[in-house]
């Protein structure tokens, strides 16, 4: 076993992943954590799997930069996809990052999020009525993915009848962030940025002419800027709206989908949650830890730094493996098992430090309402065929989950 694990770690290459890995990356992550926690990959980048190393990288923003201009130039060339990703707040350092983040956070205050709850409950209940009428359902299409698209649409106040293309645009743009992409995935991502920009230009013009309530409407808030007059440029505004619309889609869909699949595979944990509905809060944290929907983060060193006895030179790309850190036994007891009541649970599913997920309170609320109300309505749900994985290493989730709810 040990020799196998050593071999697994030695042979790991993020650019050559196997179907077995996509299906279950955790044995590989364990092997890496145990044998090569600071792993040099053939392309010269490093892959980190230990919890403490990730926390250090996330918190040392000066040494581990989020700015991706250098890294993305060869991948995307002079394209809209390049312009989009390098203008998004998540891929920038201060001061560009700080300005946009402050504006976004203002519209995601606890009060603003609490105000979204009644609409969210109504939306989830409407979807559950639809599932009850069908009995044989598709959990992702009919339920998990239908929630975030409406929530983020509400956040930017996108008219309901205009929301349909948002999910496909978002999947295409985020798909192009996979470590290795072919020309088709690139073209799809690039076209999606083009179409998304064209749509948002119209939306922004309409909103400038008729502003919404900046307490609730992030788009109005981004357009109006801060009290001290600091505003985003037109390009910054559009690309950060796209990022916001994307950031909350696939990740939250996967939180709900991964949660319902994980619980269906663990009858005892599911029963525990059904019998103690108040456990939903810790259950959501555990699902985020156990099957983190965003498995990888990236940084670039700005100066020489030593990690786990290994010296990295300035300008080294580093991948932070959230999926591995969230199963580090030095941080989590019995990490390979789902425990809906786990406390403490300081998982890194939302990252940590200056870039920690700006939408985490909203994602938690969406996950809790979706999963608790689903279980309340369909305690005996069962998968009716093997679920189909999304086939991505960065965003872990399912494309389709056939399920019987009746
Ligand atoms: C389960 C759902 C979600 C997961 C797992 C998730 C995960 C993450 C992670 C790991 C980061 C940090 C990236 C880094 O440091 O490199 C991040 C950043 C971000 N997320 Fe989320 N996210 C989720 C939902 C959402 C939602 C619903 C929104 C919006 C409403 C959102 C908005 C953002 C934004 C704006 C950032 C960038 C923050 C910054 O750079 O300062 N996320 N997310």
Short mmCIF file of C-alpha atoms and ligand atoms in Angstrom, two decimals:
data_model
loop_
_atom_site.label_atom_id
_atom_site.label_comp_id
_atom_site.label_asym_id
_atom_site.label_seq_id
_atom_site.Cartn_x
_atom_site.Cartn_y
_atom_site.Cartn_z
CA UNK A 1 0.00 0.00 0.00
CA UNK A 2 2.76 2.39 1.03
CA UNK A 3 4.80 1.66 -2.09
CA UNK A 4 1.66 2.16 -4.21
CA UNK A 5 0.95 5.49 -2.54
CA UNK A 6 4.55 6.60 -3.09
CA UNK A 7 4.24 5.66 -6.73
CA UNK A 8 0.90 7.44 -7.06
CA UNK A 9 2.44 10.61 -5.65
CA UNK A 10 5.58 10.30 -7.81
CA UNK A 11 3.54 9.88 -11.02
CA UNK A 12 1.05 12.68 -10.37
CA UNK A 13 0.77 15.21 -13.18
CA UNK A 14 -2.15 17.65 -13.30
CA UNK A 15 -1.84 17.73 -17.08
CA UNK A 16 -2.29 13.95 -17.39
CA UNK A 17 -5.20 12.91 -15.23
CA UNK A 18 -6.91 9.52 -15.51
CA UNK A 19 -10.64 8.67 -15.47
CA UNK A 20 -10.06 7.00 -12.07
CA UNK A 21 -8.72 10.27 -10.74
CA UNK A 22 -11.73 12.27 -11.93
CA UNK A 23 -13.96 9.68 -10.32
CA UNK A 24 -12.15 9.73 -6.98
CA UNK A 25 -9.14 12.04 -6.57
CA UNK A 26 -8.84 11.49 -2.83
CA UNK A 27 -6.47 8.46 -2.79
CA UNK A 28 -4.09 10.50 -4.95
CA UNK A 29 -4.46 13.54 -2.72
CA UNK A 30 -3.74 11.40 0.33
CA UNK A 31 -0.64 9.93 -1.31
CA UNK A 32 0.60 13.43 -2.19
CA UNK A 33 -0.05 14.76 1.32
CA UNK A 34 1.86 11.84 2.83
CA UNK A 35 4.76 11.57 0.42
CA UNK A 36 5.18 14.78 -1.60
CA UNK A 37 3.09 17.54 0.00
CA UNK A 38 5.01 20.19 -1.94
CA UNK A 39 5.06 18.43 -5.28
CA UNK A 40 7.00 19.72 -8.25
CA UNK A 41 5.05 18.99 -11.45
CA UNK A 42 6.67 18.38 -14.84
CA UNK A 43 5.59 21.88 -16.02
CA UNK A 44 7.66 23.47 -13.24
CA UNK A 45 4.71 24.51 -11.05
CA UNK A 46 4.13 23.20 -7.51
CA UNK A 47 1.08 21.42 -6.11
CA UNK A 48 0.31 21.85 -2.38
CA UNK A 49 -1.88 19.40 -0.46
CA UNK A 50 -1.27 20.05 3.26
CA UNK A 51 -3.77 22.16 5.20
CA UNK A 52 -1.12 24.29 6.95
CA UNK A 53 0.72 25.03 3.70
CA UNK A 54 -2.52 26.21 2.06
CA UNK A 55 -3.37 28.48 4.98
CA UNK A 56 0.10 29.99 4.80
CA UNK A 57 -0.16 30.63 1.05
CA UNK A 58 -3.69 32.04 1.29
CA UNK A 59 -2.69 34.38 4.11
CA UNK A 60 0.63 35.62 2.67
CA UNK A 61 -0.87 37.68 -0.12
CA UNK A 62 2.37 39.56 -0.80
CA UNK A 63 4.45 36.43 -1.35
CA UNK A 64 1.67 34.41 -3.02
CA UNK A 65 0.15 36.72 -5.61
CA UNK A 66 -3.28 36.24 -7.20
CA UNK A 67 -2.45 38.36 -10.26
CA UNK A 68 -2.67 36.05 -13.28
CA UNK A 69 -1.53 38.32 -16.12
CA UNK A 70 1.75 36.51 -16.61
CA UNK A 71 0.35 33.03 -16.18
CA UNK A 72 -2.68 33.48 -18.45
CA UNK A 73 -0.86 35.23 -21.32
CA UNK A 74 0.40 32.02 -22.97
CA UNK A 75 -2.83 30.15 -22.18
CA UNK A 76 -5.31 32.69 -23.60
CA UNK A 77 -3.21 34.99 -25.81
CA UNK A 78 -4.64 38.40 -26.60
CA UNK A 79 -8.29 37.37 -26.22
CA UNK A 80 -11.48 38.41 -24.47
CA UNK A 81 -11.04 35.41 -22.19
CA UNK A 82 -7.66 36.86 -21.14
CA UNK A 83 -9.17 40.29 -20.62
CA UNK A 84 -12.00 38.80 -18.57
CA UNK A 85 -9.98 36.63 -16.21
CA UNK A 86 -7.24 39.20 -15.65
CA UNK A 87 -9.78 41.93 -14.82
CA UNK A 88 -11.79 39.83 -12.32
CA UNK A 89 -11.16 40.71 -8.69
CA UNK A 90 -10.25 37.15 -7.78
CA UNK A 91 -7.25 37.23 -10.12
CA UNK A 92 -5.89 40.59 -8.95
CA UNK A 93 -3.86 41.91 -6.03
CA UNK A 94 -4.49 45.16 -4.17
CA UNK A 95 -5.33 47.91 -5.01
CA UNK A 96 -7.48 46.70 -7.98
CA UNK A 97 -8.75 43.82 -5.85
CA UNK A 98 -9.57 45.91 -2.79
CA UNK A 99 -11.68 48.45 -4.64
CA UNK A 100 -13.97 45.91 -6.29
CA UNK A 101 -14.20 43.70 -3.23
CA UNK A 102 -15.35 46.56 -1.02
CA UNK A 103 -18.15 47.39 -3.45
CA UNK A 104 -19.32 43.79 -3.74
CA UNK A 105 -19.14 43.05 0.00
CA UNK A 106 -21.38 46.04 0.72
CA UNK A 107 -24.23 44.37 -1.16
CA UNK A 108 -23.62 40.99 0.49
CA UNK A 109 -23.98 42.17 4.09
CA UNK A 110 -25.67 39.78 6.57
CA UNK A 111 -28.75 42.04 6.49
CA UNK A 112 -28.94 41.94 2.69
CA UNK A 113 -28.59 38.16 2.72
CA UNK A 114 -31.20 37.66 5.43
CA UNK A 115 -33.54 39.72 3.24
CA UNK A 116 -33.14 37.18 0.42
CA UNK A 117 -34.38 34.25 2.52
CA UNK A 118 -38.15 34.49 1.91
CA UNK A 119 -37.70 34.56 -1.90
CA UNK A 120 -35.24 31.69 -1.69
CA UNK A 121 -37.64 29.53 0.36
CA UNK A 122 -40.43 30.25 -2.13
CA UNK A 123 -38.18 29.36 -5.08
CA UNK A 124 -37.03 26.09 -3.51
CA UNK A 125 -40.60 25.10 -2.60
CA UNK A 126 -41.75 25.80 -6.15
CA UNK A 127 -38.99 23.55 -7.49
CA UNK A 128 -39.87 20.84 -4.98
CA UNK A 129 -43.50 20.96 -6.16
CA UNK A 130 -42.20 20.39 -9.67
CA UNK A 131 -40.13 17.40 -8.53
CA UNK A 132 -43.10 15.90 -6.66
CA UNK A 133 -45.19 16.11 -9.82
CA UNK A 134 -42.52 14.29 -11.85
CA UNK A 135 -41.30 11.67 -9.32
CA UNK A 136 -38.43 10.55 -11.59
CA UNK A 137 -36.24 13.60 -11.63
CA UNK A 138 -32.86 14.94 -12.67
CA UNK A 139 -31.44 16.42 -9.48
CA UNK A 140 -28.98 18.81 -11.13
CA UNK A 141 -31.10 20.09 -14.00
CA UNK A 142 -34.43 20.15 -12.16
CA UNK A 143 -33.21 21.31 -8.77
CA UNK A 144 -29.56 22.08 -7.88
CA UNK A 145 -28.70 24.25 -10.87
CA UNK A 146 -32.06 26.03 -10.93
CA UNK A 147 -31.45 27.69 -7.56
CA UNK A 148 -28.18 29.67 -7.94
CA UNK A 149 -29.09 31.04 -11.36
CA UNK A 150 -32.14 32.75 -9.88
CA UNK A 151 -30.35 33.90 -6.73
CA UNK A 152 -27.48 35.54 -8.61
CA UNK A 153 -29.94 36.85 -11.19
CA UNK A 154 -31.82 38.54 -8.32
CA UNK A 155 -28.58 39.91 -6.89
CA UNK A 156 -27.83 41.78 -10.10
CA UNK A 157 -31.51 42.23 -10.85
CA UNK A 158 -31.34 40.54 -14.25
CA UNK A 159 -34.90 40.34 -15.62
CA UNK A 160 -36.22 36.78 -15.12
CA UNK A 161 -36.92 36.22 -18.81
CA UNK A 162 -33.29 37.09 -19.67
CA UNK A 163 -31.61 34.59 -17.32
CA UNK A 164 -31.67 31.50 -19.48
CA UNK A 165 -28.24 31.88 -21.17
CA UNK A 166 -26.43 32.77 -17.93
CA UNK A 167 -25.70 29.22 -16.86
CA UNK A 168 -24.20 28.10 -20.18
CA UNK A 169 -22.06 31.23 -20.42
CA UNK A 170 -20.84 30.66 -16.93
CA UNK A 171 -20.04 26.96 -17.50
CA UNK A 172 -18.13 27.84 -20.68
CA UNK A 173 -16.06 30.60 -19.07
CA UNK A 174 -15.19 28.61 -15.96
CA UNK A 175 -14.50 25.49 -18.05
CA UNK A 176 -11.66 27.39 -19.69
CA UNK A 177 -9.96 27.60 -16.28
CA UNK A 178 -9.20 23.86 -16.27
CA UNK A 179 -5.43 23.23 -16.12
CA UNK A 180 -5.28 22.01 -19.73
CA UNK A 181 -7.78 23.11 -22.38
CA UNK A 182 -8.25 22.28 -26.06
CA UNK A 183 -9.08 24.77 -28.81
CA UNK A 184 -12.82 24.01 -28.59
CA UNK A 185 -13.04 24.74 -24.87
CA UNK A 186 -11.06 27.93 -25.45
CA UNK A 187 -13.34 29.04 -28.29
CA UNK A 188 -16.47 28.28 -26.28
CA UNK A 189 -15.15 30.27 -23.30
CA UNK A 190 -14.13 33.18 -25.48
CA UNK A 191 -17.48 33.32 -27.30
CA UNK A 192 -19.27 33.21 -23.96
CA UNK A 193 -17.31 36.25 -22.73
CA UNK A 194 -18.19 38.08 -25.96
CA UNK A 195 -21.92 37.32 -25.68
CA UNK A 196 -21.97 37.99 -21.96
CA UNK A 197 -20.29 41.41 -22.45
CA UNK A 198 -22.75 42.34 -25.18
CA UNK A 199 -25.66 41.45 -22.92
CA UNK A 200 -24.27 43.27 -19.89
CA UNK A 201 -23.58 46.44 -21.86
CA UNK A 202 -27.30 46.69 -22.51
CA UNK A 203 -28.19 45.82 -18.91
CA UNK A 204 -25.77 48.43 -17.54
CA UNK A 205 -27.15 51.11 -19.86
CA UNK A 206 -30.67 50.34 -18.68
CA UNK A 207 -29.59 50.44 -15.05
CA UNK A 208 -27.72 53.72 -15.48
CA UNK A 209 -30.91 55.21 -16.89
CA UNK A 210 -33.02 53.71 -14.09
CA UNK A 211 -30.90 52.89 -11.00
CA UNK A 212 -32.06 50.23 -8.53
CA UNK A 213 -31.69 50.14 -4.75
CA UNK A 214 -27.92 49.90 -4.05
CA UNK A 215 -28.62 48.14 -0.73
CA UNK A 216 -29.93 45.14 -2.64
CA UNK A 217 -28.78 45.50 -6.22
CA UNK A 218 -25.07 44.84 -6.73
CA UNK A 219 -25.11 46.19 -10.26
CA UNK A 220 -26.39 49.60 -9.16
CA UNK A 221 -23.82 49.55 -6.39
CA UNK A 222 -20.97 48.78 -8.79
CA UNK A 223 -22.16 51.48 -11.21
CA UNK A 224 -22.48 54.15 -8.55
CA UNK A 225 -19.14 53.32 -6.89
CA UNK A 226 -18.21 54.39 -3.40
CA UNK A 227 -19.14 57.52 -1.52
CA UNK A 228 -15.67 58.94 -2.03
CA UNK A 229 -16.20 58.84 -5.77
CA UNK A 230 -14.08 55.78 -6.52
CA UNK A 231 -15.61 54.09 -9.54
CA UNK A 232 -14.80 51.15 -11.72
CA UNK A 233 -13.87 51.65 -15.35
CA UNK A 234 -16.45 50.43 -17.87
CA UNK A 235 -14.40 47.26 -18.53
CA UNK A 236 -13.83 46.57 -14.83
CA UNK A 237 -17.53 46.92 -14.20
CA UNK A 238 -18.58 44.49 -16.93
CA UNK A 239 -15.95 41.83 -16.22
CA UNK A 240 -16.60 41.84 -12.49
CA UNK A 241 -20.32 41.44 -13.08
CA UNK A 242 -19.53 38.43 -15.26
CA UNK A 243 -17.27 37.06 -12.54
CA UNK A 244 -19.92 37.51 -9.89
CA UNK A 245 -22.54 35.81 -12.02
CA UNK A 246 -20.13 32.93 -12.64
CA UNK A 247 -18.71 32.61 -9.13
CA UNK A 248 -22.00 31.70 -7.57
CA UNK A 249 -23.36 29.30 -10.21
CA UNK A 250 -21.46 26.10 -10.65
CA UNK A 251 -19.99 26.17 -7.14
CA UNK A 252 -23.38 26.39 -5.42
CA UNK A 253 -25.02 23.95 -7.83
CA UNK A 254 -22.28 21.50 -6.88
CA UNK A 255 -22.69 22.14 -3.15
CA UNK A 256 -26.35 21.09 -3.42
CA UNK A 257 -25.71 18.21 -5.85
CA UNK A 258 -22.68 16.87 -3.99
CA UNK A 259 -24.57 17.09 -0.72
CA UNK A 260 -27.61 15.15 -1.89
CA UNK A 261 -25.43 12.48 -3.53
CA UNK A 262 -23.16 12.14 -0.47
CA UNK A 263 -26.16 11.82 1.86
CA UNK A 264 -27.83 9.26 -0.38
CA UNK A 265 -24.69 7.14 -0.01
CA UNK A 266 -24.66 7.37 3.77
CA UNK A 267 -27.99 6.26 5.21
CA UNK A 268 -26.95 6.82 8.83
CA UNK A 269 -25.80 10.41 8.24
CA UNK A 270 -28.91 11.16 6.21
CA UNK A 271 -31.15 9.80 8.98
CA UNK A 272 -29.26 11.80 11.60
CA UNK A 273 -29.88 14.98 9.65
CA UNK A 274 -33.54 14.19 9.07
CA UNK A 275 -34.07 13.47 12.77
CA UNK A 276 -32.14 16.61 13.84
CA UNK A 277 -32.96 19.32 11.30
CA UNK A 278 -30.98 21.86 13.35
CA UNK A 279 -27.84 19.97 12.29
CA UNK A 280 -28.19 21.45 8.80
CA UNK A 281 -25.62 24.17 9.54
CA UNK A 282 -22.83 21.76 10.46
CA UNK A 283 -23.99 19.41 7.68
CA UNK A 284 -23.46 22.12 5.05
CA UNK A 285 -19.97 22.82 6.38
CA UNK A 286 -19.23 19.11 6.24
CA UNK A 287 -20.43 18.76 2.66
CA UNK A 288 -18.25 21.74 1.74
CA UNK A 289 -15.29 20.02 3.38
CA UNK A 290 -15.96 16.48 2.20
CA UNK A 291 -16.63 17.22 -1.49
CA UNK A 292 -15.41 20.79 -1.96
CA UNK A 293 -17.05 22.17 -5.07
CA UNK A 294 -14.02 24.34 -5.82
CA UNK A 295 -11.07 21.99 -5.46
CA UNK A 296 -8.15 24.09 -6.65
CA UNK A 297 -6.80 27.60 -6.15
CA UNK A 298 -3.78 29.21 -7.78
CA UNK A 299 -1.08 31.65 -6.75
CA UNK A 300 2.30 32.83 -8.06
CA UNK A 301 5.29 33.45 -5.78
CA UNK A 302 6.67 37.00 -5.89
CA UNK A 303 9.87 36.26 -3.97
CA UNK A 304 11.86 33.17 -2.90
CA UNK A 305 10.02 31.19 -0.25
CA UNK A 306 10.50 27.86 1.56
CA UNK A 307 7.61 25.43 2.03
CA UNK A 308 7.96 22.02 3.66
CA UNK A 309 11.75 22.23 3.30
CA UNK A 310 11.51 22.97 -0.44
CA UNK A 311 12.72 26.28 -1.86
CA UNK A 312 10.53 27.93 -4.46
CA UNK A 313 12.02 30.73 -6.54
CA UNK A 314 10.15 33.96 -7.33
CA UNK A 315 7.72 33.56 -10.22
CA UNK A 316 6.73 29.95 -9.42
CA UNK A 317 3.08 29.04 -10.14
CA UNK A 318 1.55 27.18 -7.20
CA UNK A 319 -1.72 25.19 -7.09
CA UNK A 320 -3.47 25.08 -3.73
CA UNK A 321 -5.40 21.82 -3.51
CA UNK A 322 -8.43 22.58 -1.35
CA UNK A 323 -9.81 19.07 -1.88
CA UNK A 324 -6.67 17.55 -0.33
CA UNK A 325 -6.26 20.08 2.50
CA UNK A 326 -9.87 19.49 3.54
CA UNK A 327 -9.02 15.86 4.22
CA UNK A 328 -5.76 16.47 6.05
CA UNK A 329 -5.80 14.23 9.17
CA UNK A 330 -3.63 16.74 11.04
CA UNK A 331 -6.58 19.12 10.90
CA UNK A 332 -9.65 16.83 10.71
CA UNK A 333 -10.32 13.67 12.73
CA UNK A 334 -11.39 10.74 10.54
CA UNK A 335 -11.25 12.98 7.45
CA UNK A 336 -12.39 10.42 4.84
CA UNK A 337 -15.77 10.05 6.54
CA UNK A 338 -18.81 12.28 6.29
CA UNK A 339 -19.94 13.48 9.72
CA UNK A 340 -22.88 15.88 9.51
CA UNK A 341 -22.31 17.09 13.08
CA UNK A 342 -18.55 17.68 12.75
CA UNK A 343 -17.22 20.49 14.98
CA UNK A 344 -14.88 22.21 14.76
CA UNK A 345 -14.70 22.24 10.98
CA UNK A 346 -12.30 24.90 9.75
CA UNK A 347 -12.42 23.77 6.14
CA UNK A 348 -10.95 25.78 3.28
CA UNK A 349 -13.77 25.32 0.77
CA UNK A 350 -14.14 29.11 0.57
CA UNK A 351 -10.38 29.74 0.74
CA UNK A 352 -9.18 32.09 3.48
CA UNK A 353 -7.43 35.47 3.78
CA UNK A 354 -7.94 38.54 1.59
CA UNK A 355 -9.71 36.68 -1.25
CA UNK A 356 -11.94 34.49 0.90
CA UNK A 357 -15.19 33.88 -0.94
CA UNK A 358 -17.29 37.03 -0.93
CA UNK A 359 -20.48 35.00 -1.42
CA UNK A 360 -20.00 32.37 1.27
CA UNK A 361 -22.87 33.49 3.50
CA UNK A 362 -25.17 33.38 0.50
CA UNK A 363 -23.87 29.97 -0.63
CA UNK A 364 -24.40 28.60 2.88
CA UNK A 365 -27.95 29.91 2.97
CA UNK A 366 -28.75 28.47 -0.46
CA UNK A 367 -27.26 25.08 0.51
CA UNK A 368 -29.06 24.94 3.85
CA UNK A 369 -32.48 25.87 2.49
CA UNK A 370 -32.19 23.63 -0.57
CA UNK A 371 -30.98 20.52 1.24
CA UNK A 372 -33.09 20.80 4.40
CA UNK A 373 -36.31 21.43 2.49
CA UNK A 374 -35.52 18.66 0.01
CA UNK A 375 -34.97 16.17 2.87
CA UNK A 376 -38.12 17.33 4.65
CA UNK A 377 -40.16 16.70 1.52
CA UNK A 378 -38.45 13.58 0.14
CA UNK A 379 -36.79 11.73 3.06
CA UNK A 380 -36.78 8.48 1.06
CA UNK A 381 -35.24 9.80 -2.16
CA UNK A 382 -32.92 7.36 -3.90
CA UNK A 383 -30.61 7.61 -6.89
CA UNK A 384 -32.12 5.69 -9.79
CA UNK A 385 -28.90 5.35 -11.86
CA UNK A 386 -25.22 6.11 -11.26
CA UNK A 387 -24.66 9.87 -11.22
CA UNK A 388 -22.49 11.34 -13.98
CA UNK A 389 -19.51 13.46 -12.93
CA UNK A 390 -18.70 16.80 -14.55
CA UNK A 391 -15.23 15.62 -15.61
CA UNK A 392 -13.44 18.64 -14.20
CA UNK A 393 -10.65 18.78 -11.70
CA UNK A 394 -11.16 22.37 -10.51
CA UNK A 395 -14.94 22.38 -10.07
CA UNK A 396 -16.10 19.08 -8.59
CA UNK A 397 -19.70 18.12 -9.10
CA UNK A 398 -22.18 16.16 -11.18
CA UNK A 399 -23.58 16.79 -14.62
CA UNK A 400 -26.55 14.60 -13.99
CA UNK A 401 -28.05 12.75 -11.02
CA UNK A 402 -31.13 10.65 -11.91
CA UNK A 403 -33.24 10.23 -8.81
CA UNK A 404 -36.60 8.87 -7.66
CA UNK A 405 -38.39 11.08 -5.15
CA UNK A 406 -41.78 9.42 -4.98
C1 LIG B 1 -20.44 26.59 -2.51
C2 LIG B 1 -20.32 27.70 -3.16
C3 LIG B 1 -19.03 28.45 -3.33
C4 LIG B 1 -17.73 28.02 -3.19
C5 LIG B 1 -17.24 26.64 -2.83
C6 LIG B 1 -16.89 29.17 -3.45
C7 LIG B 1 -15.51 29.14 -3.38
C8 LIG B 1 -14.69 30.25 -3.50
C9 LIG B 1 -13.27 30.26 -3.28
C10 LIG B 1 -12.42 29.05 -2.90
C11 LIG B 1 -12.83 31.53 -3.47
C12 LIG B 1 -11.41 32.04 -3.25
C13 LIG B 1 -10.58 32.09 -4.49
C14 LIG B 1 -9.12 32.39 -4.20
O1 LIG B 1 -8.75 32.88 -3.13
O2 LIG B 1 -8.31 32.09 -5.08
C15 LIG B 1 -13.98 32.33 -3.84
C16 LIG B 1 -13.94 33.66 -4.16
C17 LIG B 1 -15.05 34.40 -4.51
N1 LIG B 1 -16.36 33.98 -4.51
FE1 LIG B 1 -17.04 32.17 -4.04
N2 LIG B 1 -17.68 30.25 -3.76
C18 LIG B 1 -18.99 29.87 -3.68
C19 LIG B 1 -20.11 30.65 -3.89
C20 LIG B 1 -20.08 31.98 -4.22
C21 LIG B 1 -21.25 32.82 -4.42
C22 LIG B 1 -22.70 32.36 -4.25
C23 LIG B 1 -20.79 34.06 -4.77
C24 LIG B 1 -21.54 35.33 -5.10
C25 LIG B 1 -22.68 35.67 -4.71
C26 LIG B 1 -19.34 34.00 -4.75
C27 LIG B 1 -18.51 35.07 -5.01
C28 LIG B 1 -17.15 35.05 -4.89
C29 LIG B 1 -16.31 36.22 -5.12
C30 LIG B 1 -16.78 37.61 -5.55
C31 LIG B 1 -14.99 35.80 -4.90
C32 LIG B 1 -13.72 36.63 -5.07
C33 LIG B 1 -13.32 37.21 -3.75
C34 LIG B 1 -12.01 37.96 -3.83
O3 LIG B 1 -11.19 37.74 -4.72
O4 LIG B 1 -11.82 38.80 -2.93
N3 LIG B 1 -18.95 32.73 -4.41
N4 LIG B 1 -15.11 31.53 -3.83
#
